[in-house]
PDB file of C-alpha atoms in Angstrom:
ATOM      1  CA  UNK P   1      10.104 -16.192  -1.786  1.00 98.00           C
ATOM      2  CA  UNK P   2       6.885 -14.232  -2.340  1.00 98.00           C
ATOM      3  CA  UNK P   3       6.751 -10.531  -3.521  1.00 98.00           C
ATOM      4  CA  UNK P   4       4.315  -8.364  -2.663  1.00 98.00           C
ATOM      5  CA  UNK P   5       3.803  -5.186  -4.410  1.00 97.00           C
ATOM      6  CA  UNK P   6       1.453  -2.146  -5.264  1.00 96.00           C
ATOM      7  CA  UNK P   7       1.268   1.370  -4.547  1.00 96.00           C
ATOM      8  CA  UNK P   8       1.935   3.690  -1.995  1.00 95.00           C
ATOM      9  CA  UNK P   9      -0.419   3.537   0.985  1.00 96.00           C
ATOM     10  CA  UNK P  10      -2.010   0.553  -0.111  1.00 97.00           C
ATOM     11  CA  UNK P  11      -2.050  -1.539   2.634  1.00 97.00           C
ATOM     12  CA  UNK P  12       1.001  -4.162   1.452  1.00 98.00           C
ATOM     13  CA  UNK P  13       2.474  -5.209   4.670  1.00 97.00           C
ATOM     14  CA  UNK P  14      -1.040  -5.805   6.435  1.00 97.00           C
ATOM     15  CA  UNK P  15      -2.176  -8.084   3.519  1.00 97.00           C
ATOM     16  CA  UNK P  16       1.180  -9.664   4.100  1.00 98.00           C
ATOM     17  CA  UNK P  17       0.642 -10.282   7.723  1.00 98.00           C
ATOM     18  CA  UNK P  18      -2.879 -11.189   7.181  1.00 97.00           C
ATOM     19  CA  UNK P  19      -1.845 -13.943   4.768  1.00 97.00           C
ATOM     20  CA  UNK P  20       1.324 -15.380   5.757  1.00 97.00           C
ATOM     21  CA  UNK P  21       3.056 -16.598   8.719  1.00 96.00           C
ATOM     22  CA  UNK P  22       4.956 -13.199   9.520  1.00 97.00           C
ATOM     23  CA  UNK P  23       6.635 -12.854  12.990  1.00 97.00           C
ATOM     24  CA  UNK P  24       9.497 -10.534  12.481  1.00 98.00           C
ATOM     25  CA  UNK P  25       9.705  -7.633   9.518  1.00 98.00           C
ATOM     26  CA  UNK P  26      12.262  -5.598   8.662  1.00 98.00           C
ATOM     27  CA  UNK P  27      11.405  -1.762   7.341  1.00 97.00           C
ATOM     28  CA  UNK P  28      13.947  -0.203   5.190  1.00 97.00           C
ATOM     29  CA  UNK P  29      12.035   3.059   5.576  1.00 95.00           C
ATOM     30  CA  UNK P  30      11.644   2.696   9.696  1.00 94.00           C
ATOM     31  CA  UNK P  31      13.486   5.508  10.894  1.00 89.00           C
ATOM     32  CA  UNK P  32      14.244   7.363   8.073  1.00 87.00           C
ATOM     33  CA  UNK P  33      12.456  10.596   6.574  1.00 83.00           C
ATOM     34  CA  UNK P  34      10.384  10.320   3.322  1.00 79.00           C
ATOM     35  CA  UNK P  35      13.306  11.328   1.438  1.00 86.00           C
ATOM     36  CA  UNK P  36      16.144   9.884   3.079  1.00 89.00           C
ATOM     37  CA  UNK P  37      17.672   6.769   1.799  1.00 94.00           C
ATOM     38  CA  UNK P  38      16.556   3.389   3.681  1.00 96.00           C
ATOM     39  CA  UNK P  39      18.564   0.779   5.024  1.00 96.00           C
ATOM     40  CA  UNK P  40      19.742  -2.227   3.472  1.00 97.00           C
ATOM     41  CA  UNK P  41      17.577  -5.538   4.029  1.00 98.00           C
ATOM     42  CA  UNK P  42      17.994  -7.949   7.187  1.00 97.00           C
ATOM     43  CA  UNK P  43      16.823 -11.037   5.847  1.00 98.00           C
ATOM     44  CA  UNK P  44      17.336 -12.651   9.502  1.00 98.00           C
ATOM     45  CA  UNK P  45      13.650 -11.572   9.268  1.00 98.00           C
ATOM     46  CA  UNK P  46      10.320 -13.329   7.847  1.00 98.00           C
ATOM     47  CA  UNK P  47       9.629 -10.129   5.913  1.00 98.00           C
ATOM     48  CA  UNK P  48      11.303  -7.245   4.875  1.00 98.00           C
ATOM     49  CA  UNK P  49       9.027  -4.121   3.337  1.00 98.00           C
ATOM     50  CA  UNK P  50       9.714  -0.602   1.623  1.00 97.00           C
ATOM     51  CA  UNK P  51      12.232  -2.430  -0.253  1.00 98.00           C
ATOM     52  CA  UNK P  52      11.624   0.803  -2.842  1.00 97.00           C
ATOM     53  CA  UNK P  53      13.748   2.925   0.273  1.00 97.00           C
ATOM     54  CA  UNK P  54      16.755   0.583  -0.063  1.00 97.00           C
ATOM     55  CA  UNK P  55      16.667   0.762  -3.913  1.00 97.00           C
ATOM     56  CA  UNK P  56      16.850   4.982  -3.111  1.00 96.00           C
ATOM     57  CA  UNK P  57      20.013   4.000  -0.765  1.00 97.00           C
ATOM     58  CA  UNK P  58      21.482   2.144  -4.075  1.00 98.00           C
ATOM     59  CA  UNK P  59      20.916   4.970  -6.462  1.00 97.00           C
ATOM     60  CA  UNK P  60      22.624   7.279  -4.248  1.00 96.00           C
ATOM     61  CA  UNK P  61      25.444   4.921  -3.594  1.00 97.00           C
ATOM     62  CA  UNK P  62      26.023   4.184  -7.187  1.00 97.00           C
ATOM     63  CA  UNK P  63      25.054   0.695  -7.297  1.00 97.00           C
ATOM     64  CA  UNK P  64      22.653  -1.609  -8.740  1.00 97.00           C
ATOM     65  CA  UNK P  65      19.719  -3.170  -6.276  1.00 97.00           C
ATOM     66  CA  UNK P  66      19.111  -6.142  -8.083  1.00 97.00           C
ATOM     67  CA  UNK P  67      22.958  -6.680  -7.817  1.00 97.00           C
ATOM     68  CA  UNK P  68      22.562  -6.886  -4.130  1.00 98.00           C
ATOM     69  CA  UNK P  69      19.636  -9.188  -4.417  1.00 98.00           C
ATOM     70  CA  UNK P  70      21.820 -11.437  -7.030  1.00 97.00           C
ATOM     71  CA  UNK P  71      24.497 -11.421  -4.670  1.00 97.00           C
ATOM     72  CA  UNK P  72      22.978 -12.649  -1.565  1.00 97.00           C
ATOM     73  CA  UNK P  73      19.899 -14.787  -2.864  1.00 97.00           C
ATOM     74  CA  UNK P  74      20.351 -17.775  -0.643  1.00 97.00           C
ATOM     75  CA  UNK P  75      19.435 -15.522   2.062  1.00 98.00           C
ATOM     76  CA  UNK P  76      16.179 -14.616   0.940  1.00 98.00           C
ATOM     77  CA  UNK P  77      14.475 -17.718  -0.701  1.00 97.00           C
ATOM     78  CA  UNK P  78      12.133 -18.094   2.393  1.00 97.00           C
ATOM     79  CA  UNK P  79      11.339 -14.355   2.614  1.00 98.00           C
ATOM     80  CA  UNK P  80       7.910 -12.143   2.042  1.00 98.00           C
ATOM     81  CA  UNK P  81       9.292  -8.957   0.485  1.00 98.00           C
ATOM     82  CA  UNK P  82       7.127  -6.180   0.050  1.00 98.00           C
ATOM     83  CA  UNK P  83       7.520  -2.865  -2.101  1.00 97.00           C
ATOM     84  CA  UNK P  84       5.649  -0.125  -3.805  1.00 96.00           C
ATOM     85  CA  UNK P  85       5.128   0.273  -7.461  1.00 95.00           C
ATOM     86  CA  UNK P  86       6.805   3.675  -8.061  1.00 94.00           C
ATOM     87  CA  UNK P  87       6.219   3.306 -11.974  1.00 90.00           C
ATOM     88  CA  UNK P  88       2.663   5.207 -12.441  1.00 86.00           C
ATOM     89  CA  UNK P  89       3.112   8.674 -11.868  1.00 83.00           C
ATOM     90  CA  UNK P  90       4.854  11.808 -13.350  1.00 84.00           C
ATOM     91  CA  UNK P  91       8.616  11.585 -14.351  1.00 89.00           C
ATOM     92  CA  UNK P  92      10.299  13.232 -11.176  1.00 90.00           C
ATOM     93  CA  UNK P  93      12.713  16.489 -12.219  1.00 91.00           C
ATOM     94  CA  UNK P  94      15.417  15.143 -10.105  1.00 92.00           C
ATOM     95  CA  UNK P  95      17.952  12.811 -12.131  1.00 93.00           C
ATOM     96  CA  UNK P  96      18.101  10.754  -8.844  1.00 93.00           C
ATOM     97  CA  UNK P  97      14.431  10.149  -8.334  1.00 94.00           C
ATOM     98  CA  UNK P  98      14.499   9.019 -12.168  1.00 94.00           C
ATOM     99  CA  UNK P  99      17.056   6.898 -11.264  1.00 96.00           C
ATOM    100  CA  UNK P 100      15.617   5.683  -8.849  1.00 96.00           C
ATOM    101  CA  UNK P 101      11.942   5.206 -10.352  1.00 95.00           C
ATOM    102  CA  UNK P 102      14.139   3.108 -13.407  1.00 95.00           C
ATOM    103  CA  UNK P 103      15.823   1.047 -10.758  1.00 97.00           C
ATOM    104  CA  UNK P 104      13.148   0.213  -8.528  1.00 97.00           C
ATOM    105  CA  UNK P 105      11.196  -1.276 -11.709  1.00 95.00           C
ATOM    106  CA  UNK P 106      14.237  -3.584 -12.194  1.00 96.00           C
ATOM    107  CA  UNK P 107      14.360  -4.880  -8.947  1.00 97.00           C
ATOM    108  CA  UNK P 108      10.521  -5.431  -9.536  1.00 97.00           C
ATOM    109  CA  UNK P 109      11.074  -7.530 -12.722  1.00 96.00           C
ATOM    110  CA  UNK P 110      14.180  -9.588 -11.106  1.00 97.00           C
ATOM    111  CA  UNK P 111      12.246 -10.709  -7.844  1.00 97.00           C
ATOM    112  CA  UNK P 112       8.802 -11.351 -10.076  1.00 97.00           C
ATOM    113  CA  UNK P 113      10.999 -13.507 -12.326  1.00 97.00           C
ATOM    114  CA  UNK P 114      12.643 -15.232  -9.385  1.00 97.00           C
ATOM    115  CA  UNK P 115       9.419 -15.485  -6.944  1.00 97.00           C
ATOM    116  CA  UNK P 116       7.353 -18.513  -6.773  1.00 97.00           C
ATOM    117  CA  UNK P 117       4.300 -16.086  -6.078  1.00 97.00           C
ATOM    118  CA  UNK P 118       3.831 -12.238  -7.004  1.00 98.00           C
ATOM    119  CA  UNK P 119       0.965 -11.001  -5.524  1.00 98.00           C
ATOM    120  CA  UNK P 120      -0.918  -7.133  -6.427  1.00 97.00           C
ATOM    121  CA  UNK P 121      -2.256  -5.213  -3.326  1.00 97.00           C
ATOM    122  CA  UNK P 122      -4.861  -3.012  -4.405  1.00 97.00           C
ATOM    123  CA  UNK P 123      -7.011  -0.849  -2.156  1.00 97.00           C
ATOM    124  CA  UNK P 124      -6.074  -3.301   0.623  1.00 96.00           C
ATOM    125  CA  UNK P 125      -7.248  -6.405  -1.443  1.00 97.00           C
ATOM    126  CA  UNK P 126      -4.550  -8.455  -2.925  1.00 97.00           C
ATOM    127  CA  UNK P 127      -4.561 -10.873  -6.229  1.00 96.00           C
ATOM    128  CA  UNK P 128      -2.113 -13.114  -7.445  1.00 96.00           C
ATOM    129  CA  UNK P 129      -0.467 -12.189 -10.494  1.00 94.00           C
ATOM    130  CA  UNK P 130       1.765 -14.964 -10.689  1.00 93.00           C
TER     131      UNK P 130
ATOM    132  CA  UNK B   1     -25.169  -2.833  -4.596  1.00 97.00           C
ATOM    133  CA  UNK B   2     -22.431  -0.435  -3.729  1.00 98.00           C
ATOM    134  CA  UNK B   3     -19.733  -0.434  -6.217  1.00 98.00           C
ATOM    135  CA  UNK B   4     -16.215   1.175  -5.964  1.00 98.00           C
ATOM    136  CA  UNK B   5     -14.184   2.061  -8.995  1.00 97.00           C
ATOM    137  CA  UNK B   6     -10.624   3.231  -8.941  1.00 96.00           C
ATOM    138  CA  UNK B   7      -8.037   3.725 -11.260  1.00 92.00           C
ATOM    139  CA  UNK B   8      -5.660   6.490 -13.373  1.00 84.00           C
ATOM    140  CA  UNK B   9      -7.245   9.630 -14.800  1.00 76.00           C
ATOM    141  CA  UNK B  10      -8.465   9.525 -18.208  1.00 74.00           C
ATOM    142  CA  UNK B  11      -8.968   6.169 -18.060  1.00 76.00           C
ATOM    143  CA  UNK B  12     -12.452   5.889 -18.973  1.00 84.00           C
ATOM    144  CA  UNK B  13     -13.862   5.552 -15.104  1.00 90.00           C
ATOM    145  CA  UNK B  14     -16.560   8.012 -15.181  1.00 89.00           C
ATOM    146  CA  UNK B  15     -17.998   6.440 -18.265  1.00 89.00           C
ATOM    147  CA  UNK B  16     -18.338   3.161 -16.956  1.00 93.00           C
ATOM    148  CA  UNK B  17     -19.162   4.324 -13.379  1.00 95.00           C
ATOM    149  CA  UNK B  18     -21.942   6.301 -15.282  1.00 94.00           C
ATOM    150  CA  UNK B  19     -23.050   3.207 -17.361  1.00 95.00           C
ATOM    151  CA  UNK B  20     -23.140   0.694 -13.985  1.00 96.00           C
ATOM    152  CA  UNK B  21     -25.065   3.547 -12.377  1.00 97.00           C
ATOM    153  CA  UNK B  22     -27.624   4.052 -14.862  1.00 97.00           C
ATOM    154  CA  UNK B  23     -28.023  -0.119 -15.491  1.00 97.00           C
ATOM    155  CA  UNK B  24     -28.936  -0.418 -11.840  1.00 98.00           C
ATOM    156  CA  UNK B  25     -31.321   2.268 -11.489  1.00 97.00           C
ATOM    157  CA  UNK B  26     -33.078   0.634 -14.621  1.00 96.00           C
ATOM    158  CA  UNK B  27     -33.065  -2.665 -13.344  1.00 97.00           C
ATOM    159  CA  UNK B  28     -34.317  -1.611  -9.716  1.00 97.00           C
ATOM    160  CA  UNK B  29     -37.054   1.077 -11.232  1.00 97.00           C
ATOM    161  CA  UNK B  30     -35.789   3.709  -9.098  1.00 97.00           C
ATOM    162  CA  UNK B  31     -34.503   7.693  -9.439  1.00 97.00           C
ATOM    163  CA  UNK B  32     -30.680   7.697 -10.692  1.00 97.00           C
ATOM    164  CA  UNK B  33     -28.882  10.636  -8.987  1.00 97.00           C
ATOM    165  CA  UNK B  34     -25.243  12.171  -9.743  1.00 96.00           C
ATOM    166  CA  UNK B  35     -23.773  13.952  -7.179  1.00 96.00           C
ATOM    167  CA  UNK B  36     -21.447  16.810  -8.505  1.00 93.00           C
ATOM    168  CA  UNK B  37     -18.479  17.032  -6.194  1.00 93.00           C
ATOM    169  CA  UNK B  38     -16.524  19.684  -8.017  1.00 89.00           C
ATOM    170  CA  UNK B  39     -16.773  23.125  -6.699  1.00 86.00           C
ATOM    171  CA  UNK B  40     -15.610  25.401 -10.028  1.00 85.00           C
ATOM    172  CA  UNK B  41     -12.507  27.982  -8.860  1.00 83.00           C
ATOM    173  CA  UNK B  42     -11.704  28.997 -12.165  1.00 88.00           C
ATOM    174  CA  UNK B  43     -12.180  29.086 -16.375  1.00 91.00           C
ATOM    175  CA  UNK B  44     -10.775  25.407 -16.510  1.00 89.00           C
ATOM    176  CA  UNK B  45     -13.080  23.786 -14.098  1.00 86.00           C
ATOM    177  CA  UNK B  46     -16.317  25.554 -15.479  1.00 89.00           C
ATOM    178  CA  UNK B  47     -14.771  24.250 -18.640  1.00 89.00           C
ATOM    179  CA  UNK B  48     -14.486  20.757 -17.304  1.00 83.00           C
ATOM    180  CA  UNK B  49     -17.573  20.904 -15.645  1.00 85.00           C
ATOM    181  CA  UNK B  50     -19.293  21.703 -18.949  1.00 87.00           C
ATOM    182  CA  UNK B  51     -17.986  18.729 -20.559  1.00 85.00           C
ATOM    183  CA  UNK B  52     -19.190  16.694 -17.834  1.00 82.00           C
ATOM    184  CA  UNK B  53     -22.781  17.930 -18.080  1.00 84.00           C
ATOM    185  CA  UNK B  54     -22.585  17.415 -22.021  1.00 84.00           C
ATOM    186  CA  UNK B  55     -21.285  13.930 -21.533  1.00 81.00           C
ATOM    187  CA  UNK B  56     -24.452  13.085 -19.108  1.00 85.00           C
ATOM    188  CA  UNK B  57     -26.908  14.867 -21.053  1.00 85.00           C
ATOM    189  CA  UNK B  58     -29.274  12.241 -21.852  1.00 88.00           C
ATOM    190  CA  UNK B  59     -28.488   9.583 -19.165  1.00 90.00           C
ATOM    191  CA  UNK B  60     -31.588  10.563 -16.766  1.00 92.00           C
ATOM    192  CA  UNK B  61     -29.143  11.780 -14.097  1.00 95.00           C
ATOM    193  CA  UNK B  62     -30.382  13.921 -11.825  1.00 94.00           C
ATOM    194  CA  UNK B  63     -27.478  16.472 -10.467  1.00 93.00           C
ATOM    195  CA  UNK B  64     -26.946  16.755  -6.875  1.00 95.00           C
ATOM    196  CA  UNK B  65     -24.710  19.445  -6.291  1.00 93.00           C
ATOM    197  CA  UNK B  66     -22.778  18.476  -3.091  1.00 95.00           C
ATOM    198  CA  UNK B  67     -19.319  19.509  -3.081  1.00 94.00           C
ATOM    199  CA  UNK B  68     -18.768  19.531   0.798  1.00 96.00           C
ATOM    200  CA  UNK B  69     -20.194  17.096   3.846  1.00 96.00           C
ATOM    201  CA  UNK B  70     -21.735  14.169   1.882  1.00 97.00           C
ATOM    202  CA  UNK B  71     -24.118  13.208   4.203  1.00 97.00           C
ATOM    203  CA  UNK B  72     -26.588  16.228   4.091  1.00 97.00           C
ATOM    204  CA  UNK B  73     -27.910  13.875   1.027  1.00 97.00           C
ATOM    205  CA  UNK B  74     -29.061  11.820   3.623  1.00 97.00           C
ATOM    206  CA  UNK B  75     -30.923  14.104   5.608  1.00 96.00           C
ATOM    207  CA  UNK B  76     -32.407  15.875   2.072  1.00 96.00           C
ATOM    208  CA  UNK B  77     -36.526  15.153   1.848  1.00 95.00           C
ATOM    209  CA  UNK B  78     -36.534  15.896  -1.702  1.00 95.00           C
ATOM    210  CA  UNK B  79     -34.157  13.333  -2.500  1.00 97.00           C
ATOM    211  CA  UNK B  80     -35.198   9.587  -2.326  1.00 97.00           C
ATOM    212  CA  UNK B  81     -32.327   7.383  -0.285  1.00 96.00           C
ATOM    213  CA  UNK B  82     -33.653   3.890  -2.393  1.00 96.00           C
ATOM    214  CA  UNK B  83     -32.512   5.551  -5.702  1.00 97.00           C
ATOM    215  CA  UNK B  84     -28.886   5.129  -7.320  1.00 98.00           C
ATOM    216  CA  UNK B  85     -26.196   7.306  -6.831  1.00 98.00           C
ATOM    217  CA  UNK B  86     -23.029   8.270  -8.508  1.00 97.00           C
ATOM    218  CA  UNK B  87     -20.358   9.610  -6.402  1.00 97.00           C
ATOM    219  CA  UNK B  88     -17.710  11.299  -8.694  1.00 93.00           C
ATOM    220  CA  UNK B  89     -15.418  11.449  -6.960  1.00 93.00           C
ATOM    221  CA  UNK B  90     -14.387  10.621  -3.324  1.00 97.00           C
ATOM    222  CA  UNK B  91     -10.731  12.523  -4.698  1.00 96.00           C
ATOM    223  CA  UNK B  92     -12.439  16.046  -4.967  1.00 95.00           C
ATOM    224  CA  UNK B  93     -14.297  15.554  -1.983  1.00 97.00           C
ATOM    225  CA  UNK B  94     -11.341  15.150   0.069  1.00 97.00           C
ATOM    226  CA  UNK B  95      -9.865  17.892  -1.636  1.00 95.00           C
ATOM    227  CA  UNK B  96     -12.703  20.345  -0.823  1.00 95.00           C
ATOM    228  CA  UNK B  97     -13.142  19.306   2.523  1.00 96.00           C
ATOM    229  CA  UNK B  98      -9.286  19.351   3.184  1.00 96.00           C
ATOM    230  CA  UNK B  99      -8.022  22.740   1.552  1.00 94.00           C
ATOM    231  CA  UNK B 100     -10.224  25.876   0.890  1.00 90.00           C
ATOM    232  CA  UNK B 101      -9.534  28.801  -1.024  1.00 85.00           C
ATOM    233  CA  UNK B 102      -7.047  30.841   1.443  1.00 89.00           C
ATOM    234  CA  UNK B 103      -4.669  27.861   1.882  1.00 88.00           C
ATOM    235  CA  UNK B 104      -6.057  26.421   5.118  1.00 93.00           C
ATOM    236  CA  UNK B 105      -5.627  23.155   5.875  1.00 95.00           C
ATOM    237  CA  UNK B 106      -8.082  20.622   7.840  1.00 96.00           C
ATOM    238  CA  UNK B 107      -6.481  17.875   9.239  1.00 94.00           C
ATOM    239  CA  UNK B 108      -9.085  16.311  10.251  1.00 96.00           C
ATOM    240  CA  UNK B 109     -10.739  16.092   6.986  1.00 97.00           C
ATOM    241  CA  UNK B 110      -9.686  12.795   6.146  1.00 97.00           C
ATOM    242  CA  UNK B 111     -11.568  10.574   8.524  1.00 97.00           C
ATOM    243  CA  UNK B 112     -14.254  12.907   8.224  1.00 97.00           C
ATOM    244  CA  UNK B 113     -14.488  11.859   4.859  1.00 98.00           C
ATOM    245  CA  UNK B 114     -13.843   8.127   5.208  1.00 98.00           C
ATOM    246  CA  UNK B 115     -16.876   8.429   8.191  1.00 98.00           C
ATOM    247  CA  UNK B 116     -19.302  10.057   5.730  1.00 98.00           C
ATOM    248  CA  UNK B 117     -18.363   7.876   2.221  1.00 98.00           C
ATOM    249  CA  UNK B 118     -19.253   4.612   4.731  1.00 98.00           C
ATOM    250  CA  UNK B 119     -22.126   6.134   5.980  1.00 98.00           C
ATOM    251  CA  UNK B 120     -23.294   7.234   2.594  1.00 98.00           C
ATOM    252  CA  UNK B 121     -22.622   3.611   1.572  1.00 98.00           C
ATOM    253  CA  UNK B 122     -24.189   1.748   4.393  1.00 98.00           C
ATOM    254  CA  UNK B 123     -27.503   4.369   4.184  1.00 97.00           C
ATOM    255  CA  UNK B 124     -28.394   3.910   0.504  1.00 97.00           C
ATOM    256  CA  UNK B 125     -26.853   0.460  -0.203  1.00 97.00           C
ATOM    257  CA  UNK B 126     -26.689   1.479  -4.208  1.00 98.00           C
ATOM    258  CA  UNK B 127     -23.764   4.024  -4.685  1.00 98.00           C
ATOM    259  CA  UNK B 128     -21.339   3.844  -7.247  1.00 98.00           C
ATOM    260  CA  UNK B 129     -18.215   5.681  -5.741  1.00 98.00           C
ATOM    261  CA  UNK B 130     -15.512   6.887  -8.191  1.00 97.00           C
ATOM    262  CA  UNK B 131     -12.094   7.865  -7.176  1.00 97.00           C
ATOM    263  CA  UNK B 132      -8.553   8.374  -8.192  1.00 95.00           C
ATOM    264  CA  UNK B 133      -5.340   6.136  -8.160  1.00 94.00           C
ATOM    265  CA  UNK B 134      -2.728   8.537  -7.458  1.00 94.00           C
ATOM    266  CA  UNK B 135      -0.264   5.723  -5.667  1.00 94.00           C
ATOM    267  CA  UNK B 136       2.241   4.900  -8.471  1.00 92.00           C
ATOM    268  CA  UNK B 137       4.380   8.412  -7.971  1.00 91.00           C
ATOM    269  CA  UNK B 138       8.044   8.203  -7.754  1.00 89.00           C
ATOM    270  CA  UNK B 139       8.606  11.714  -6.828  1.00 88.00           C
ATOM    271  CA  UNK B 140       8.827  13.213  -3.231  1.00 86.00           C
ATOM    272  CA  UNK B 141       5.853  15.318  -2.160  1.00 88.00           C
ATOM    273  CA  UNK B 142       4.981  17.932   0.646  1.00 89.00           C
ATOM    274  CA  UNK B 143       3.686  16.490   4.096  1.00 89.00           C
ATOM    275  CA  UNK B 144       0.348  18.115   2.997  1.00 91.00           C
ATOM    276  CA  UNK B 145       0.262  16.132  -0.224  1.00 92.00           C
ATOM    277  CA  UNK B 146       1.601  13.474   1.370  1.00 92.00           C
ATOM    278  CA  UNK B 147      -1.416  13.304   4.184  1.00 94.00           C
ATOM    279  CA  UNK B 148      -4.002  13.985   1.365  1.00 96.00           C
ATOM    280  CA  UNK B 149      -2.645  10.832  -0.177  1.00 95.00           C
ATOM    281  CA  UNK B 150      -2.569   9.119   2.754  1.00 96.00           C
ATOM    282  CA  UNK B 151      -6.185   9.825   3.719  1.00 97.00           C
ATOM    283  CA  UNK B 152      -7.678   9.345   0.740  1.00 97.00           C
ATOM    284  CA  UNK B 153      -6.284   5.705   0.280  1.00 97.00           C
ATOM    285  CA  UNK B 154      -7.397   5.369   3.890  1.00 97.00           C
ATOM    286  CA  UNK B 155     -10.970   6.297   2.177  1.00 98.00           C
ATOM    287  CA  UNK B 156     -10.463   4.375  -0.668  1.00 98.00           C
ATOM    288  CA  UNK B 157      -9.646   1.164   1.113  1.00 98.00           C
ATOM    289  CA  UNK B 158     -12.245   1.559   3.898  1.00 98.00           C
ATOM    290  CA  UNK B 159     -15.103   1.585   0.959  1.00 98.00           C
ATOM    291  CA  UNK B 160     -13.067  -1.328  -1.294  1.00 98.00           C
ATOM    292  CA  UNK B 161     -13.953  -3.377   2.003  1.00 97.00           C
ATOM    293  CA  UNK B 162     -17.370  -2.636   2.903  1.00 98.00           C
ATOM    294  CA  UNK B 163     -18.427  -2.020  -1.219  1.00 98.00           C
ATOM    295  CA  UNK B 164     -20.016  -5.834  -2.848  1.00 98.00           C
ATOM    296  CA  UNK B 165     -17.303  -4.925  -6.116  1.00 98.00           C
ATOM    297  CA  UNK B 166     -14.357  -3.360  -6.315  1.00 98.00           C
ATOM    298  CA  UNK B 167     -13.031  -2.067  -9.760  1.00 97.00           C
ATOM    299  CA  UNK B 168      -9.950  -0.675 -11.366  1.00 96.00           C
ATOM    300  CA  UNK B 169     -10.621   0.757 -14.888  1.00 94.00           C
ATOM    301  CA  UNK B 170      -7.159   0.378 -16.669  1.00 85.00           C
ATOM    302  CA  UNK B 171      -7.370   2.207 -20.284  1.00 77.00           C
ATOM    303  CA  UNK B 172     -11.108   1.351 -20.490  1.00 75.00           C
ATOM    304  CA  UNK B 173     -10.776  -2.131 -19.373  1.00 86.00           C
ATOM    305  CA  UNK B 174     -12.294  -3.745 -16.157  1.00 92.00           C
ATOM    306  CA  UNK B 175      -9.863  -5.378 -13.680  1.00 93.00           C
ATOM    307  CA  UNK B 176     -12.066  -6.976 -11.043  1.00 95.00           C
ATOM    308  CA  UNK B 177     -10.533  -6.884  -7.511  1.00 96.00           C
ATOM    309  CA  UNK B 178     -13.978  -7.705  -5.773  1.00 95.00           C
TER     310      UNK B 178
END
């Protein structure tokens, strides 16, 4: 598995498509408003992006996002996983969003430890950090 | 050489950018310009500008006040286009272009600012651009703030593509991306 992370609007998916053979993408944030929970990853696709939107769903459902990935480990071994790093801003006022910020970090830690390659994208430029 | 610098606030971006601009002007033997983009709205802004001015004191910068319409500089005959320019910051320029004092929002500003900074980089060839990395929040913002963040990111990415160097400053240390 390859993990691509970076801040919002940094061109993570564009970078992934340019550098890896990706024919299909599941976007967990597709079709939902910015504050709504995202969808569950569909691992039949080559890449899954906006994992943070799925994390938001897990927070609201009282589940741990990393557990979902542990339980479905065999399904994403050959995938490109893309997520937004939300750890560098202001601590949110909203309790769910504070939990979201932390759960997203835990998922990133887990996926980074499992990944064969970790890439951080900054202003459209990728750098291999693992 | 065009250089793009970004990073979190109060990490030493401006100081690093000043140093790079001064070195470049020194080695090329050309004038050194500082493009001041901040339009003061209150006492807090005025005291920040005062602090910035004193921080640049003695560096040899000639200050150009240009909070809007960046490319006007290119048509000013008193300014040497072969000089080195420190443009600090893209963030403030987009802010000024997008929002006015009356609360109006110009949705066309992001595209305009992106085109302006690209034109400026191409025309001068020796500009140090400073922007702000505001993309790591977990909180939700209004659609207005999101379109500002999206617009700034588009300008940042366009600059990162054309600049010879792309540098992230984190707590005074330099992370080179290009």
